[in-house]
PDB file of C-alpha atoms and ligand atoms in Angstrom:
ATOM      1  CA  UNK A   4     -27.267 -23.396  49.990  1.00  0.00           C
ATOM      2  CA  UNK A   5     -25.136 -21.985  52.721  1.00  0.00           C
ATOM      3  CA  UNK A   6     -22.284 -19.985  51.607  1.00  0.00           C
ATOM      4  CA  UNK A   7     -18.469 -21.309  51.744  1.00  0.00           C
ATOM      5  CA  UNK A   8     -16.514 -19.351  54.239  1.00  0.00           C
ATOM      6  CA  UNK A   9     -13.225 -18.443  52.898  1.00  0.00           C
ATOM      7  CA  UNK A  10     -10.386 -16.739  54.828  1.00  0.00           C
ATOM      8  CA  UNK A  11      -7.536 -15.883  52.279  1.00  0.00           C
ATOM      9  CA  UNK A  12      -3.333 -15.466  53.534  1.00  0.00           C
ATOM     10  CA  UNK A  13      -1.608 -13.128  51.430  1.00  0.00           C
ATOM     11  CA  UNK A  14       1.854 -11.542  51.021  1.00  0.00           C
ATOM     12  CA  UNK A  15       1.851  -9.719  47.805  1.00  0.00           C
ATOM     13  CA  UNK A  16      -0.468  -8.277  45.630  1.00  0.00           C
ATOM     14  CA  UNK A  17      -3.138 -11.100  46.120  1.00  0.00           C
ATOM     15  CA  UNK A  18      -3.942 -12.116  42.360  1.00  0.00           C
ATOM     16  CA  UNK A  19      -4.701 -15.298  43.186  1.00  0.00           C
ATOM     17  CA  UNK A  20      -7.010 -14.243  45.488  1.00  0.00           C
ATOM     18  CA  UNK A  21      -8.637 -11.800  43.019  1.00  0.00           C
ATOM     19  CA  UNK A  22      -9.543 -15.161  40.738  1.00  0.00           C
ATOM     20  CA  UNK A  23     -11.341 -16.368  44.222  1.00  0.00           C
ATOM     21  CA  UNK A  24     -13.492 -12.730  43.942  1.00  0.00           C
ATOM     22  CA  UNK A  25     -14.241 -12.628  39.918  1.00  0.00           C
ATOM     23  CA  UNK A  26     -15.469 -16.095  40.634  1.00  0.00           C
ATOM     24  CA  UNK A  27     -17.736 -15.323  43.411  1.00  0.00           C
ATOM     25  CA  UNK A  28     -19.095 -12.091  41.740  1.00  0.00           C
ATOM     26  CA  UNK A  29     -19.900 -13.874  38.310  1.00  0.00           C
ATOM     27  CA  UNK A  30     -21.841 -16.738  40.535  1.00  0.00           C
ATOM     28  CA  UNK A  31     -20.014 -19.393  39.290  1.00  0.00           C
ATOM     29  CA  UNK A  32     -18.620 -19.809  43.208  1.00  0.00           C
ATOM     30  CA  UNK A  33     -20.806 -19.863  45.907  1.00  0.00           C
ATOM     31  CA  UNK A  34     -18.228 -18.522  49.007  1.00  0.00           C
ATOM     32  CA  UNK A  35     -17.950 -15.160  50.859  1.00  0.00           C
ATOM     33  CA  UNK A  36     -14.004 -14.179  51.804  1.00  0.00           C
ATOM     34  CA  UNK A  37     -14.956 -13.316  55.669  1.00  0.00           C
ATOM     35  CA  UNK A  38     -11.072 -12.491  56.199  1.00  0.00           C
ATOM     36  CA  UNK A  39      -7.641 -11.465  54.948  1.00  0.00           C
ATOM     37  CA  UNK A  40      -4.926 -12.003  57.150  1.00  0.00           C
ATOM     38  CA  UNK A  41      -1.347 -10.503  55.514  1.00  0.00           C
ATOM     39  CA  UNK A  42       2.083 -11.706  56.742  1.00  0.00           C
ATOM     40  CA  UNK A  43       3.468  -8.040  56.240  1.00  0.00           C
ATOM     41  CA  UNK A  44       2.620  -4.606  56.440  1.00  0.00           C
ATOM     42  CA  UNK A  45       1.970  -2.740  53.440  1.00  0.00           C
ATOM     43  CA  UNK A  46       1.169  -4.747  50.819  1.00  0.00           C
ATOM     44  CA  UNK A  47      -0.805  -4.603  47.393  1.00  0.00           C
ATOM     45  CA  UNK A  48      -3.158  -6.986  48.251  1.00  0.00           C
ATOM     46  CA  UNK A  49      -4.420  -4.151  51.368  1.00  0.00           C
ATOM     47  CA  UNK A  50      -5.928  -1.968  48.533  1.00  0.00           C
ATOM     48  CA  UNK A  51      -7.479  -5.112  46.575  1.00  0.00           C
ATOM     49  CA  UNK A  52      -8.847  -5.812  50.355  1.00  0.00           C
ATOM     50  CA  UNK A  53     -10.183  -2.450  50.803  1.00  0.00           C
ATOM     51  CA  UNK A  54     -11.616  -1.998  47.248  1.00  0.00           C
ATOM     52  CA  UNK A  55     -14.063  -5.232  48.135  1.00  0.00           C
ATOM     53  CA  UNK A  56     -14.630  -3.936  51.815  1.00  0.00           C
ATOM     54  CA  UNK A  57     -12.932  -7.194  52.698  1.00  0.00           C
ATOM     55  CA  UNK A  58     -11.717  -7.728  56.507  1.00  0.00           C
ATOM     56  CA  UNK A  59      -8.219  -7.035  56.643  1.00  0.00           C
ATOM     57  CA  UNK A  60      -5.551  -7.769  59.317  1.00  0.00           C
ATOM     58  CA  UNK A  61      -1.352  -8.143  59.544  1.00  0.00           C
ATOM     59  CA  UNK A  62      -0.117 -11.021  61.457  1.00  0.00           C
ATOM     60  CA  UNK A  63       3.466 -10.423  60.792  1.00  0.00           C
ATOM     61  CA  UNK A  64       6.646 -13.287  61.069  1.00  0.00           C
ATOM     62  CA  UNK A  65       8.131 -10.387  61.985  1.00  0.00           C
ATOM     63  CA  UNK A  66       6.234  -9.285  65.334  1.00  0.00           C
ATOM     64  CA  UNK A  67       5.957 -12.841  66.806  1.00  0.00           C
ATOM     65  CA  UNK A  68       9.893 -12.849  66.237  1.00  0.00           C
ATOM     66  CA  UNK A  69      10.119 -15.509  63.732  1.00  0.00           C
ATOM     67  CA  UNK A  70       8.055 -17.869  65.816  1.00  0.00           C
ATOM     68  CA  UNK A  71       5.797 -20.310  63.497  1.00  0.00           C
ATOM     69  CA  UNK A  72       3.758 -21.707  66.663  1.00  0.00           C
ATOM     70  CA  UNK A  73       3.115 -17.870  68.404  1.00  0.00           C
ATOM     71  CA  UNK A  74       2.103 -16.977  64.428  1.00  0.00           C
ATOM     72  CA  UNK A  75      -0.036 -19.770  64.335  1.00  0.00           C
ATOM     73  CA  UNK A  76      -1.819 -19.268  67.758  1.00  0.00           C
ATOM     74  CA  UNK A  77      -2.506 -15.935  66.477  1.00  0.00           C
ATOM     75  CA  UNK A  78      -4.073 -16.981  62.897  1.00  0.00           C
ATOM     76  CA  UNK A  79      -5.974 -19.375  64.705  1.00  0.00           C
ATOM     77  CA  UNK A  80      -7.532 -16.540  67.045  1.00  0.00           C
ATOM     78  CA  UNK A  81      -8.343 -14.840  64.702  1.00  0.00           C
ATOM     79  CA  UNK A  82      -9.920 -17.697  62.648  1.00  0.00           C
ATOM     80  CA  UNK A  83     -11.229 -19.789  65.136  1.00  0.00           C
ATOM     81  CA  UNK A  84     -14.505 -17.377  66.039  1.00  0.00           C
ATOM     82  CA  UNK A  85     -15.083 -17.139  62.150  1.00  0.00           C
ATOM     83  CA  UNK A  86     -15.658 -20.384  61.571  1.00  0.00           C
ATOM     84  CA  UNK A  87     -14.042 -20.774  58.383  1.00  0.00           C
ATOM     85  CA  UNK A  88     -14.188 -23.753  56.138  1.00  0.00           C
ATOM     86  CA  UNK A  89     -11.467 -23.113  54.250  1.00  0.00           C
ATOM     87  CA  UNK A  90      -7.965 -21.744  53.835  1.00  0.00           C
ATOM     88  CA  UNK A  91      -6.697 -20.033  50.714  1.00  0.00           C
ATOM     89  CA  UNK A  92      -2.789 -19.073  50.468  1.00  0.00           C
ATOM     90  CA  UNK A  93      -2.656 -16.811  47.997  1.00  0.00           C
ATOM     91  CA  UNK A  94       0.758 -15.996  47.794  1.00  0.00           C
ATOM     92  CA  UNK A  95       1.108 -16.526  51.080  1.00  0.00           C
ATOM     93  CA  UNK A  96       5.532 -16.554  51.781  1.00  0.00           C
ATOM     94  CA  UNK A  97       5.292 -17.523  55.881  1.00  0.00           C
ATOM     95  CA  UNK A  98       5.876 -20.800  56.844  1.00  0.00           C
ATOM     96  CA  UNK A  99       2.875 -22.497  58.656  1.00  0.00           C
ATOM     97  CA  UNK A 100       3.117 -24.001  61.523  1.00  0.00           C
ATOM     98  CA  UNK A 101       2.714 -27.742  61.629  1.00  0.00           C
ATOM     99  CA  UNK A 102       0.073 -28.029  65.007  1.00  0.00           C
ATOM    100  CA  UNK A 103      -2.108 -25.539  62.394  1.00  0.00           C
ATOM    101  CA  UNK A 104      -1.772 -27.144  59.797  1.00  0.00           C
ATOM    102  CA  UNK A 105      -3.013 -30.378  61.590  1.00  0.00           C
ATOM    103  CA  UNK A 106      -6.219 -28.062  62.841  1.00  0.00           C
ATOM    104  CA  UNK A 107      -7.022 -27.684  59.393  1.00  0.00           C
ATOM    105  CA  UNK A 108      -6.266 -30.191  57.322  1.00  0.00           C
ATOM    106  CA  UNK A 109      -7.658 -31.068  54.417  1.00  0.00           C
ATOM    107  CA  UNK A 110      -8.761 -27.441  54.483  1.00  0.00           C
ATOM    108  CA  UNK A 111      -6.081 -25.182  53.332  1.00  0.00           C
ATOM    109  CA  UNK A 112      -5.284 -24.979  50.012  1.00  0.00           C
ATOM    110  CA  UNK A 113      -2.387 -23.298  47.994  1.00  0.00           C
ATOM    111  CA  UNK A 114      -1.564 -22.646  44.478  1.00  0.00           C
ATOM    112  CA  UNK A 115       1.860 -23.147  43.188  1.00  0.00           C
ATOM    113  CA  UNK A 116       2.966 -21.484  39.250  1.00  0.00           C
ATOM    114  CA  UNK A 117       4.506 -24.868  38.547  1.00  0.00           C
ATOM    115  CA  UNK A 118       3.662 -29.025  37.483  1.00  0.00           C
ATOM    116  CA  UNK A 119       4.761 -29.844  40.956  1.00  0.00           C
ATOM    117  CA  UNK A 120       6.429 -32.054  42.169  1.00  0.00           C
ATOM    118  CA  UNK A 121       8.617 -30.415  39.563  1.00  0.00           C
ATOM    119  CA  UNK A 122       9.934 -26.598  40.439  1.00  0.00           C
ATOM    120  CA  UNK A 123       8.731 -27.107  43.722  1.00  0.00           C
ATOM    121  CA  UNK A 124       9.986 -26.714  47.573  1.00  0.00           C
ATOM    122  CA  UNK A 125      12.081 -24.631  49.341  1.00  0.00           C
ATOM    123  CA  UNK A 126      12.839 -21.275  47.699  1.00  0.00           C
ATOM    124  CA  UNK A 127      10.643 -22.020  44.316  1.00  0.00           C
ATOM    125  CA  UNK A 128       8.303 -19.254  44.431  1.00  0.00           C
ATOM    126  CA  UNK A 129       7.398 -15.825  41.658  1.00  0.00           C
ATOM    127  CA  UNK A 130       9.890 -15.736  39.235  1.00  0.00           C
ATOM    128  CA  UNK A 131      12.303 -18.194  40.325  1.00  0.00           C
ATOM    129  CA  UNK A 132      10.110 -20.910  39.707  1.00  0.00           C
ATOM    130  CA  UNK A 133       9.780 -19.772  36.192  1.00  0.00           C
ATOM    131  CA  UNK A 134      13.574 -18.781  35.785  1.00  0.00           C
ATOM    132  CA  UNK A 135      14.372 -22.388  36.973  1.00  0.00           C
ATOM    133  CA  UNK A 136      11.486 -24.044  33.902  1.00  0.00           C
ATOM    134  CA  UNK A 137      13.530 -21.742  31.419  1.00  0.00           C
ATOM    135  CA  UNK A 138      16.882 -23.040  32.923  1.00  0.00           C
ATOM    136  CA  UNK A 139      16.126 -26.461  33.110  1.00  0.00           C
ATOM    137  CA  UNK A 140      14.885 -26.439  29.360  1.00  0.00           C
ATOM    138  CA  UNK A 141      11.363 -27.947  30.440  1.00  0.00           C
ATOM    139  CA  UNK A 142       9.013 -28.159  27.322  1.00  0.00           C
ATOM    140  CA  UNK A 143       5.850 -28.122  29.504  1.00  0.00           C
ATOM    141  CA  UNK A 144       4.766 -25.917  32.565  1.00  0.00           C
ATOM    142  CA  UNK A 145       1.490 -24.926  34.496  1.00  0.00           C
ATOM    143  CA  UNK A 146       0.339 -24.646  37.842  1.00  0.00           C
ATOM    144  CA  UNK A 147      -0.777 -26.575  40.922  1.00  0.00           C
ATOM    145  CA  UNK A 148      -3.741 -26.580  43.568  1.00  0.00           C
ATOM    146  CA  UNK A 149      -2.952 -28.164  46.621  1.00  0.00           C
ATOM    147  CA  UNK A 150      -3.928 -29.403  49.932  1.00  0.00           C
ATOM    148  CA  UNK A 151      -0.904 -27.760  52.115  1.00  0.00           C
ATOM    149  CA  UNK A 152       0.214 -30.404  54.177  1.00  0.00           C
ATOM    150  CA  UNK A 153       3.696 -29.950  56.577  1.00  0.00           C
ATOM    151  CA  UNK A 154       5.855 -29.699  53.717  1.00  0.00           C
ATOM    152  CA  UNK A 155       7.299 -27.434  51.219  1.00  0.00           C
ATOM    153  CA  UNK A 156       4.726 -28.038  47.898  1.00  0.00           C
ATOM    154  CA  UNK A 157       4.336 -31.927  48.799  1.00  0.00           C
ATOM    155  CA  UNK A 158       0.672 -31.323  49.572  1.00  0.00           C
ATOM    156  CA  UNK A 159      -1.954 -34.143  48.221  1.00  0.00           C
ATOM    157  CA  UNK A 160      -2.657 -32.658  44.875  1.00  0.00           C
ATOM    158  CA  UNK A 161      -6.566 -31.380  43.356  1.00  0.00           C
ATOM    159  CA  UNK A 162      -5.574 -30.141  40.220  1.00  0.00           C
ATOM    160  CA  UNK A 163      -2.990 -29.281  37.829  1.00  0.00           C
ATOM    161  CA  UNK A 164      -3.673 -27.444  34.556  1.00  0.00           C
ATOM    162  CA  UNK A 165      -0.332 -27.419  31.605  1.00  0.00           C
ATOM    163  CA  UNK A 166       0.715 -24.734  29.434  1.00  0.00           C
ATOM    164  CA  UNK A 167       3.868 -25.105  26.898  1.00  0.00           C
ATOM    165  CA  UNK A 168       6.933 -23.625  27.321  1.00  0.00           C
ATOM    166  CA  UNK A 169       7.287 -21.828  23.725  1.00  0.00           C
ATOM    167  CA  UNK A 170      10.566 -20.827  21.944  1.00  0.00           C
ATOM    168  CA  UNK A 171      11.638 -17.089  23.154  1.00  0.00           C
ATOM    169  CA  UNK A 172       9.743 -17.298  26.400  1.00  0.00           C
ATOM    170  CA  UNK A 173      11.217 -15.097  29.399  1.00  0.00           C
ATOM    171  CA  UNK A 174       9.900 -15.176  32.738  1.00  0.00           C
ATOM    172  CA  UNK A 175       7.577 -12.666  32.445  1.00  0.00           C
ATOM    173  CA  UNK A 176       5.903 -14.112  29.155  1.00  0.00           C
ATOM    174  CA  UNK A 177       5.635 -17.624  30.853  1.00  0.00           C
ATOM    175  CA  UNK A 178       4.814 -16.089  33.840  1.00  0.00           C
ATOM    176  CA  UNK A 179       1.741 -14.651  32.456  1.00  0.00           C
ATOM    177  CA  UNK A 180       0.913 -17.537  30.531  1.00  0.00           C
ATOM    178  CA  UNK A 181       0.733 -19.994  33.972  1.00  0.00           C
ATOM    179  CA  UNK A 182      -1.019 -16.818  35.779  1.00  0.00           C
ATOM    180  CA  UNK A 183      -4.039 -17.188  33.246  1.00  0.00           C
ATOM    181  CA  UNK A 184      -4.630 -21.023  34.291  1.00  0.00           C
ATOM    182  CA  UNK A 185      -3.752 -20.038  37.813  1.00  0.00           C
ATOM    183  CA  UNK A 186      -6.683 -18.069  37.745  1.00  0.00           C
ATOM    184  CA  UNK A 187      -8.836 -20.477  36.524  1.00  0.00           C
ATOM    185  CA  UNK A 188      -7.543 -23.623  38.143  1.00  0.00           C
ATOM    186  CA  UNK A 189      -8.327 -21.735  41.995  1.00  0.00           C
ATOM    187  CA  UNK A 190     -11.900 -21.111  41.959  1.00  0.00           C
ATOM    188  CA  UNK A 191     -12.313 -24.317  39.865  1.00  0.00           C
ATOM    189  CA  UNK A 192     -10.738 -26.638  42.794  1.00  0.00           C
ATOM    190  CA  UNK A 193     -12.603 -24.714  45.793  1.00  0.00           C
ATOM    191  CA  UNK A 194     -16.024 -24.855  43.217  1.00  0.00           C
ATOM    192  CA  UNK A 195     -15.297 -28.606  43.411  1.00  0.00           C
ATOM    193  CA  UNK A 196     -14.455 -28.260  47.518  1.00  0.00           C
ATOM    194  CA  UNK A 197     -17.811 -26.350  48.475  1.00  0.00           C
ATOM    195  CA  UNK A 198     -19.408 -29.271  46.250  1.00  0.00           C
ATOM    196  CA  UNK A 199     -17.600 -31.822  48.353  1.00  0.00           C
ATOM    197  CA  UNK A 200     -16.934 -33.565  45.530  1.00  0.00           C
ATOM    198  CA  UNK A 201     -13.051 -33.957  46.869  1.00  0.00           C
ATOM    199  CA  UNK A 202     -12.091 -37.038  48.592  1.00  0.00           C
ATOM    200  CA  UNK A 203      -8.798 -37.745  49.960  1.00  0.00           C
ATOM    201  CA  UNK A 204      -7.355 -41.287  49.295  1.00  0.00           C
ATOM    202  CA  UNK A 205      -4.029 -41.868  50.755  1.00  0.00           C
ATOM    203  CA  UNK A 206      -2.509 -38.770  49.221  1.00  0.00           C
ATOM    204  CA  UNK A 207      -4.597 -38.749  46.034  1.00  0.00           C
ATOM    205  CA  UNK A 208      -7.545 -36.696  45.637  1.00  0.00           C
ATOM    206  CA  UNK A 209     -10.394 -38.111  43.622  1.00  0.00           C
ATOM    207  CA  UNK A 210     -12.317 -35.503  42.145  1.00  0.00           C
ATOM    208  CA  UNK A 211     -15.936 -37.209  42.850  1.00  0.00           C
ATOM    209  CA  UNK A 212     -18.198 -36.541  39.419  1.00  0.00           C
ATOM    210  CA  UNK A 213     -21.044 -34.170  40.339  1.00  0.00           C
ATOM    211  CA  UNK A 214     -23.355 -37.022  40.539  1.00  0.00           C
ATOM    212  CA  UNK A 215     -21.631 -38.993  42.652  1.00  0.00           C
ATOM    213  CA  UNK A 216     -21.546 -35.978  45.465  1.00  0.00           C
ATOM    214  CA  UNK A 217     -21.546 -37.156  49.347  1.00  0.00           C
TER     215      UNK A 217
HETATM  216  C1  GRF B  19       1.164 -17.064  42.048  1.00  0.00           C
HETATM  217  O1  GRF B  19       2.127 -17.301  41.078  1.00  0.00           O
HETATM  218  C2  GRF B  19       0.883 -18.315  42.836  1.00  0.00           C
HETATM  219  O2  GRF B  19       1.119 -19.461  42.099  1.00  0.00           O
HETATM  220  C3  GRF B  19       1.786 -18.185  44.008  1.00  0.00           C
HETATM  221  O3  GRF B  19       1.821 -16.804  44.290  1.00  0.00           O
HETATM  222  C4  GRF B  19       1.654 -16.083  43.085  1.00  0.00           C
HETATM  223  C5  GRF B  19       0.636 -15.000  43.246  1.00  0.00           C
HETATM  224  O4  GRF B  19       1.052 -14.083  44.197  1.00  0.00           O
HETATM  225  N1  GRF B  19       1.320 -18.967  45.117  1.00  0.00           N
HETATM  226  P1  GRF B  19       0.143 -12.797  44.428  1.00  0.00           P
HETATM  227  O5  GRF B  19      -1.234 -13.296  44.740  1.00  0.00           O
HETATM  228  O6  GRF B  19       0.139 -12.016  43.163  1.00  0.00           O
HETATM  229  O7  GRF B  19       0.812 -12.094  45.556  1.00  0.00           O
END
């Protein structure tokens, strides 16, 4: 079976996109990450790059002056001769731009550390989204895998997996607790991608039982 090639967007230290790796190295994902492509110069995620020989490259917000279409011209240069099959964000913080998005849909995915469409959108992202569960007095968080569409988390949805919010939490505590389904609610959604078992209905995605693959 041919492998699933995976290009992965990072800004930070690229945890998410160390789940995508564990899973691939254990064989329980059948993908090869043919490209990193960070939004900023000297990240973590460089040295997680580097200590998997990974290809690694900086298209930065910053050098195509804050210009979302010259940003995605260059992704798309960059991806285009790859042929990828699929898009990871993995903590990605640029904005895409929509014309890529469109190139691609149904084929970039992004994680969010929230039950979305709850602690979502613009601004909700590392601690804040957690700081706002704690605010809000929510009894119930988790995370999200999504299909990125032109919005800000309103993506057609492919999984979601809960954790409680328990007395005495801070950020960091719940933080850590969402991280550990984060990192098994990734690989499991691009498992069930490579298997096409995901179809798209309207905006729901039916997750397709593994006998009932097309
Ligand atoms: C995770 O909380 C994920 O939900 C969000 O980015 C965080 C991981 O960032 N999309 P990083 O991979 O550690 O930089």
């Amino acid at each position: 079976m041919t492998k699933l090639r995976i290009a992965a967007l990072v800004s930070g230290s690229g945890s998410n996109l160390q789940s995508i790796l564990d899973a691939i190295r254990d064989g329980s994902l059948n993908a090869e990450i043919v490209q990193v492509i960070a939004s900023r110069p000297g990240i973590a995620a460089e040295q997680r790059a580097a200590s998997y020989q990974l290809p690694y490259c900086v298209v930065s917000r910053r050098e195509h002056g804050g210009d979302t279409a010259s940003m995605g011209r260059a992704l798309e240069a960059i991806l285009q001769p790859l042929a990828v099959d699929l898009i990871l964000l993995c903590g990605y913080l640029s904005f895409l731009d929509e014309a890529f998005i469109r190139r691609y849909e149904g084929r970039i995915m992004n994680i969010h550390p929230s039950l979305l469409p709850a602690f979502g959108g613009k601004g909700a992202y590392g601690a804040k989204v957690h700081q706002a569960v704690l605010d809000y007095g929510a009894k119930i968080s988790g995370c999200t895998v999504m299909f990125v569409d032109a919005g800000e988390d309103t993506g057609p949805i492919i999984l979601q997996k809960a954790v409680p919010v328990c007395e005495g939490d801070t950020v960091e505590t719940l933080a850590s607790r969402v991280m550990e389904q984060e990192q098994l609610a990734y690989p499991e959604a691009v498992r069930l991608f490579a298997e096409h078992r995901l179809r798209m209905e309207g905006r729901t995605v039916r997750v397709l039982p593994a006998a009932e693959r097309c």
